[in-house]
Amino acid sequence: MTNNQPERCSWCESADDYRAYHDNVWGRPVRESQELFAKLCLDGQQAGLSWITILRKQAGYENAFLNFNPQAIVAMSDEHREALYTNRDIIRSKKKIDAIFTNAEAYLALEKQGEDFGRWLWSFVGGKPVINSYKTQAQIPTENEASRAMAKALKKAGFKFVGPTICYAFMEAVGMVNDHVVSCHCYEPVVQQMKQFTL
């Protein structure tokens, strides 16, 4: 890299906020159920768009959806919900907005059945991060067996915008798989975090 910049995964090099997200968030293992719920919903909002678009609206989403607290989302007034359809701080797609409400209901239904959402999601990778060692971006898949199984189970549980590709992007983001390329300066620190991760 030029300008003394460390080497990174190529997908994040277009903007400073993208690089910061890559360096500090992407691929770091997440355990907490509500944080995983938030990330899954945000990844669903990405469908048909680039992740940078959603990343730049993340604060807007957190504000609009009460920090992705499922209980607070389902308790939202009709007025508040109606206002979301014209909220410029989020993607104004009725389908995508409605999906977050549907997902909150599905999350609470799983909880009611005694499922810990975080533990349930992590079960699709056997409860521990999968440490890959890809050399190039081109080697990295857009879905795999685990993401297909997760998508199927999420859909069965009532979640929306949770196809295999969205689920794989989610798994990469929350550290269920390490898809930093080996030459990336984050690769080794993420591997160490993954080795120390416990449910």
PDB file of C-alpha atoms in Angstrom, residues 6 43 82 160 179:
ATOM      1  CA  PRO A   6      -1.527  -0.911   6.035  1.00  0.00           C
ATOM      2  CA  ASP A  43     -27.684  -6.755   6.340  1.00  0.00           C
ATOM      3  CA  GLU A  82     -46.050   5.284   9.640  1.00  0.00           C
ATOM      4  CA  LYS A 160     -37.569 -11.706   6.183  1.00  0.00           C
ATOM      5  CA  ASP A 179     -12.857 -13.704   5.546  1.00  0.00           C
TER       6      ASP A 179
END
